[in-house]
PDB file of C-alpha atoms in Angstrom:
ATOM      1  CA  MET J   1      -8.372  14.127  10.206  1.00 67.00           C
ATOM      2  CA  LYS J   2      -9.469  10.672  11.313  1.00 73.00           C
ATOM      3  CA  LEU J   3      -9.066   7.688   9.003  1.00 74.00           C
ATOM      4  CA  TYR J   4     -11.026   4.465   9.276  1.00 77.00           C
ATOM      5  CA  SER J   5     -10.842   1.288   7.243  1.00 81.00           C
ATOM      6  CA  MET J   6     -12.878  -1.848   6.777  1.00 82.00           C
ATOM      7  CA  THR J   7     -12.752  -4.754   4.335  1.00 84.00           C
ATOM      8  CA  ASP J   8     -15.179  -7.493   3.428  1.00 83.00           C
ATOM      9  CA  VAL J   9     -14.679 -10.868   1.743  1.00 82.00           C
ATOM     10  CA  GLY J  10     -17.632 -10.177  -0.564  1.00 81.00           C
ATOM     11  CA  ARG J  11     -20.017 -12.723  -2.023  1.00 83.00           C
ATOM     12  CA  LYS J  12     -17.781 -14.599  -4.486  1.00 79.00           C
ATOM     13  CA  ARG J  13     -14.660 -15.519  -2.506  1.00 76.00           C
ATOM     14  CA  GLU J  14     -13.947 -17.634   0.540  1.00 80.00           C
ATOM     15  CA  VAL J  15     -10.765 -15.706   1.387  1.00 80.00           C
ATOM     16  CA  ASN J  16     -10.586 -11.946   1.888  1.00 83.00           C
ATOM     17  CA  GLN J  17      -7.820 -10.684  -0.422  1.00 86.00           C
ATOM     18  CA  ASP J  18      -8.078  -7.069   0.801  1.00 89.00           C
ATOM     19  CA  TYR J  19      -5.309  -5.468   2.847  1.00 90.00           C
ATOM     20  CA  VAL J  20      -5.309  -1.967   4.306  1.00 92.00           C
ATOM     21  CA  PHE J  21      -2.807   0.281   6.044  1.00 89.00           C
ATOM     22  CA  ALA J  22      -4.258   3.464   7.496  1.00 86.00           C
ATOM     23  CA  THR J  23      -2.816   5.996   9.902  1.00 80.00           C
ATOM     24  CA  ASP J  24      -4.125   9.385  10.915  1.00 75.00           C
ATOM     25  CA  GLN J  25      -0.828  10.108  12.676  1.00 75.00           C
ATOM     26  CA  PRO J  26       2.330  11.372  10.959  1.00 72.00           C
ATOM     27  CA  VAL J  27       4.422   8.516   9.572  1.00 73.00           C
ATOM     28  CA  GLY J  28       7.609   9.062   7.558  1.00 70.00           C
ATOM     29  CA  PRO J  29       7.027  11.770   4.961  1.00 68.00           C
ATOM     30  CA  PHE J  30       3.253  11.416   5.262  1.00 70.00           C
ATOM     31  CA  PRO J  31       1.032  13.471   7.577  1.00 69.00           C
ATOM     32  CA  ASN J  32      -1.391  10.543   7.233  1.00 77.00           C
ATOM     33  CA  LEU J  33      -1.696   7.648   4.830  1.00 81.00           C
ATOM     34  CA  LEU J  34      -4.374   5.280   3.560  1.00 87.00           C
ATOM     35  CA  VAL J  35      -3.367   2.351   1.342  1.00 89.00           C
ATOM     36  CA  VAL J  36      -5.652  -0.377  -0.014  1.00 91.00           C
ATOM     37  CA  ALA J  37      -4.635  -3.429  -2.052  1.00 92.00           C
ATOM     38  CA  ASP J  38      -6.762  -6.296  -3.321  1.00 91.00           C
ATOM     39  CA  GLY J  39      -5.709  -9.596  -4.873  1.00 88.00           C
ATOM     40  CA  MET J  40      -6.612  -9.694  -8.555  1.00 83.00           C
ATOM     41  CA  GLY J  41      -9.624 -11.610  -9.789  1.00 64.00           C
ATOM     42  CA  GLY J  42      -9.303 -14.548  -7.462  1.00 61.00           C
ATOM     43  CA  GLY J  43      -5.932 -15.556  -8.966  1.00 69.00           C
ATOM     44  CA  ASP J  44      -3.605 -17.861  -7.081  1.00 80.00           C
ATOM     45  CA  ASP J  45      -2.360 -16.333  -3.823  1.00 87.00           C
ATOM     46  CA  GLY J  46      -3.991 -12.932  -4.393  1.00 87.00           C
ATOM     47  CA  GLU J  47      -4.119 -12.468  -0.624  1.00 88.00           C
ATOM     48  CA  VAL J  48      -0.330 -12.924  -0.477  1.00 90.00           C
ATOM     49  CA  ALA J  49       0.199 -10.410  -3.288  1.00 91.00           C
ATOM     50  CA  SER J  50      -2.041  -7.746  -1.737  1.00 92.00           C
ATOM     51  CA  SER J  51      -0.514  -8.274   1.694  1.00 92.00           C
ATOM     52  CA  ALA J  52       3.028  -7.957   0.275  1.00 92.00           C
ATOM     53  CA  THR J  53       2.078  -4.735  -1.520  1.00 92.00           C
ATOM     54  CA  VAL J  54       0.643  -3.075   1.588  1.00 92.00           C
ATOM     55  CA  LYS J  55       3.457  -4.322   3.812  1.00 92.00           C
ATOM     56  CA  ALA J  56       6.105  -2.917   1.445  1.00 90.00           C
ATOM     57  CA  ILE J  57       4.492   0.526   1.653  1.00 86.00           C
ATOM     58  CA  GLU J  58       3.951   0.280   5.396  1.00 86.00           C
ATOM     59  CA  GLN J  59       7.597  -0.739   5.867  1.00 86.00           C
ATOM     60  CA  PHE J  60       8.739   2.224   3.761  1.00 81.00           C
ATOM     61  CA  ALA J  61       6.533   4.632   5.721  1.00 78.00           C
ATOM     62  CA  LEU J  62       7.635   3.326   9.117  1.00 78.00           C
ATOM     63  CA  SER J  63      11.357   3.134   8.289  1.00 78.00           C
ATOM     64  CA  SER J  64      11.531   6.190   6.049  1.00 69.00           C
ATOM     65  CA  PRO J  65      14.630   8.365   6.383  1.00 66.00           C
ATOM     66  CA  PHE J  66      12.424  11.449   5.928  1.00 63.00           C
ATOM     67  CA  PRO J  67      11.880  13.559   9.060  1.00 62.00           C
ATOM     68  CA  LYS J  68       8.253  13.512  10.170  1.00 58.00           C
ATOM     69  CA  MET J  69       5.902  16.309   9.121  1.00 53.00           C
ATOM     70  CA  ALA J  70       8.355  18.053   6.825  1.00 61.00           C
ATOM     71  CA  THR J  71       7.050  19.148   3.444  1.00 65.00           C
ATOM     72  CA  TYR J  72       8.343  17.159   0.502  1.00 67.00           C
ATOM     73  CA  PRO J  73       7.838  17.593  -3.222  1.00 69.00           C
ATOM     74  CA  ILE J  74       5.087  15.324  -4.484  1.00 67.00           C
ATOM     75  CA  GLU J  75       7.568  13.830  -6.953  1.00 72.00           C
ATOM     76  CA  SER J  76       9.723  12.546  -4.079  1.00 74.00           C
ATOM     77  CA  ILE J  77       6.797  10.921  -2.311  1.00 73.00           C
ATOM     78  CA  VAL J  78       5.526   9.342  -5.543  1.00 75.00           C
ATOM     79  CA  ALA J  79       9.008   8.023  -6.351  1.00 79.00           C
ATOM     80  CA  CYS J  80       9.281   6.412  -2.908  1.00 79.00           C
ATOM     81  CA  LEU J  81       5.844   4.824  -3.174  1.00 80.00           C
ATOM     82  CA  ARG J  82       6.632   3.622  -6.698  1.00 84.00           C
ATOM     83  CA  ASN J  83       9.850   2.026  -5.452  1.00 86.00           C
ATOM     84  CA  SER J  84       7.970   0.286  -2.636  1.00 86.00           C
ATOM     85  CA  VAL J  85       5.268  -1.066  -4.964  1.00 88.00           C
ATOM     86  CA  ASN J  86       7.843  -2.125  -7.574  1.00 91.00           C
ATOM     87  CA  SER J  87       9.843  -3.931  -4.902  1.00 90.00           C
ATOM     88  CA  ALA J  88       6.715  -5.812  -3.829  1.00 91.00           C
ATOM     89  CA  SER J  89       5.883  -6.556  -7.481  1.00 92.00           C
ATOM     90  CA  ARG J  90       9.297  -8.101  -8.072  1.00 94.00           C
ATOM     91  CA  TRP J  91       8.914 -10.284  -4.975  1.00 92.00           C
ATOM     92  CA  ILE J  92       5.373 -11.325  -6.006  1.00 91.00           C
ATOM     93  CA  TYR J  93       6.498 -12.160  -9.553  1.00 91.00           C
ATOM     94  CA  GLN J  94       9.504 -14.174  -8.378  1.00 94.00           C
ATOM     95  CA  ARG J  95       7.382 -16.093  -5.858  1.00 91.00           C
ATOM     96  CA  ALA J  96       4.711 -16.804  -8.489  1.00 90.00           C
ATOM     97  CA  GLN J  97       7.379 -18.144 -10.882  1.00 91.00           C
ATOM     98  CA  GLU J  98       8.924 -20.364  -8.197  1.00 92.00           C
ATOM     99  CA  LYS J  99       5.548 -21.790  -7.125  1.00 90.00           C
ATOM    100  CA  ASN J 100       4.048 -21.912 -10.652  1.00 90.00           C
ATOM    101  CA  LEU J 101       1.138 -19.691  -9.585  1.00 88.00           C
ATOM    102  CA  LYS J 102      -1.297 -18.340 -12.167  1.00 84.00           C
ATOM    103  CA  GLY J 103      -2.848 -14.863 -12.010  1.00 82.00           C
ATOM    104  CA  CYS J 104      -1.001 -13.836  -8.859  1.00 87.00           C
ATOM    105  CA  GLY J 105      -1.161 -10.059  -8.523  1.00 89.00           C
ATOM    106  CA  SER J 106      -2.681  -7.152  -6.661  1.00 91.00           C
ATOM    107  CA  THR J 107      -4.347  -3.842  -7.276  1.00 90.00           C
ATOM    108  CA  PHE J 108      -3.187  -0.836  -5.257  1.00 89.00           C
ATOM    109  CA  VAL J 109      -4.486   2.606  -4.410  1.00 89.00           C
ATOM    110  CA  GLY J 110      -3.199   5.070  -1.839  1.00 86.00           C
ATOM    111  CA  ILE J 111      -3.806   8.610  -0.678  1.00 84.00           C
ATOM    112  CA  CYS J 112      -2.214  11.036   1.750  1.00 77.00           C
ATOM    113  CA  PHE J 113      -2.849  14.683   2.464  1.00 71.00           C
ATOM    114  CA  ASP J 114      -0.620  17.750   2.566  1.00 65.00           C
ATOM    115  CA  ALA J 115       0.501  18.520   6.122  1.00 62.00           C
ATOM    116  CA  SER J 116       0.211  22.274   5.512  1.00 65.00           C
ATOM    117  CA  LYS J 117      -3.177  21.981   3.736  1.00 68.00           C
ATOM    118  CA  PRO J 118      -4.960  18.973   5.230  1.00 66.00           C
ATOM    119  CA  SER J 119      -7.872  19.299   2.819  1.00 72.00           C
ATOM    120  CA  ASP J 120      -5.563  18.789  -0.206  1.00 73.00           C
ATOM    121  CA  ALA J 121      -4.911  15.234  -1.326  1.00 75.00           C
ATOM    122  CA  LYS J 122      -1.274  14.611  -2.264  1.00 67.00           C
ATOM    123  CA  ILE J 123      -1.679  11.201  -3.871  1.00 68.00           C
TER     124      ILE J 123
END
């Protein structure tokens, strides 16, 4: 499977708040992974929030203690992703409080596929 990604600033914003991590090669517990985050509604530092979210997941995937291409229960993968996103959320919240930022946040969506059944989405 080949994964491709592209973002666009859109028509309303001057700064692109989209961040993507995509790999069609095995990384950590994932046979492949596509993650997209977008700063929320043009709030303060949305590009920082979305970048932090994607980087937390990318860091987990690249430094994961899981052997590559092994099969893991979906619950384990979800728990690891949840921990990564929650870690980023705590950092974003703390930074927003320190800098008195309003509306700082990010959306997130991610998907990977089962190594033994590449046509089946895991997340």
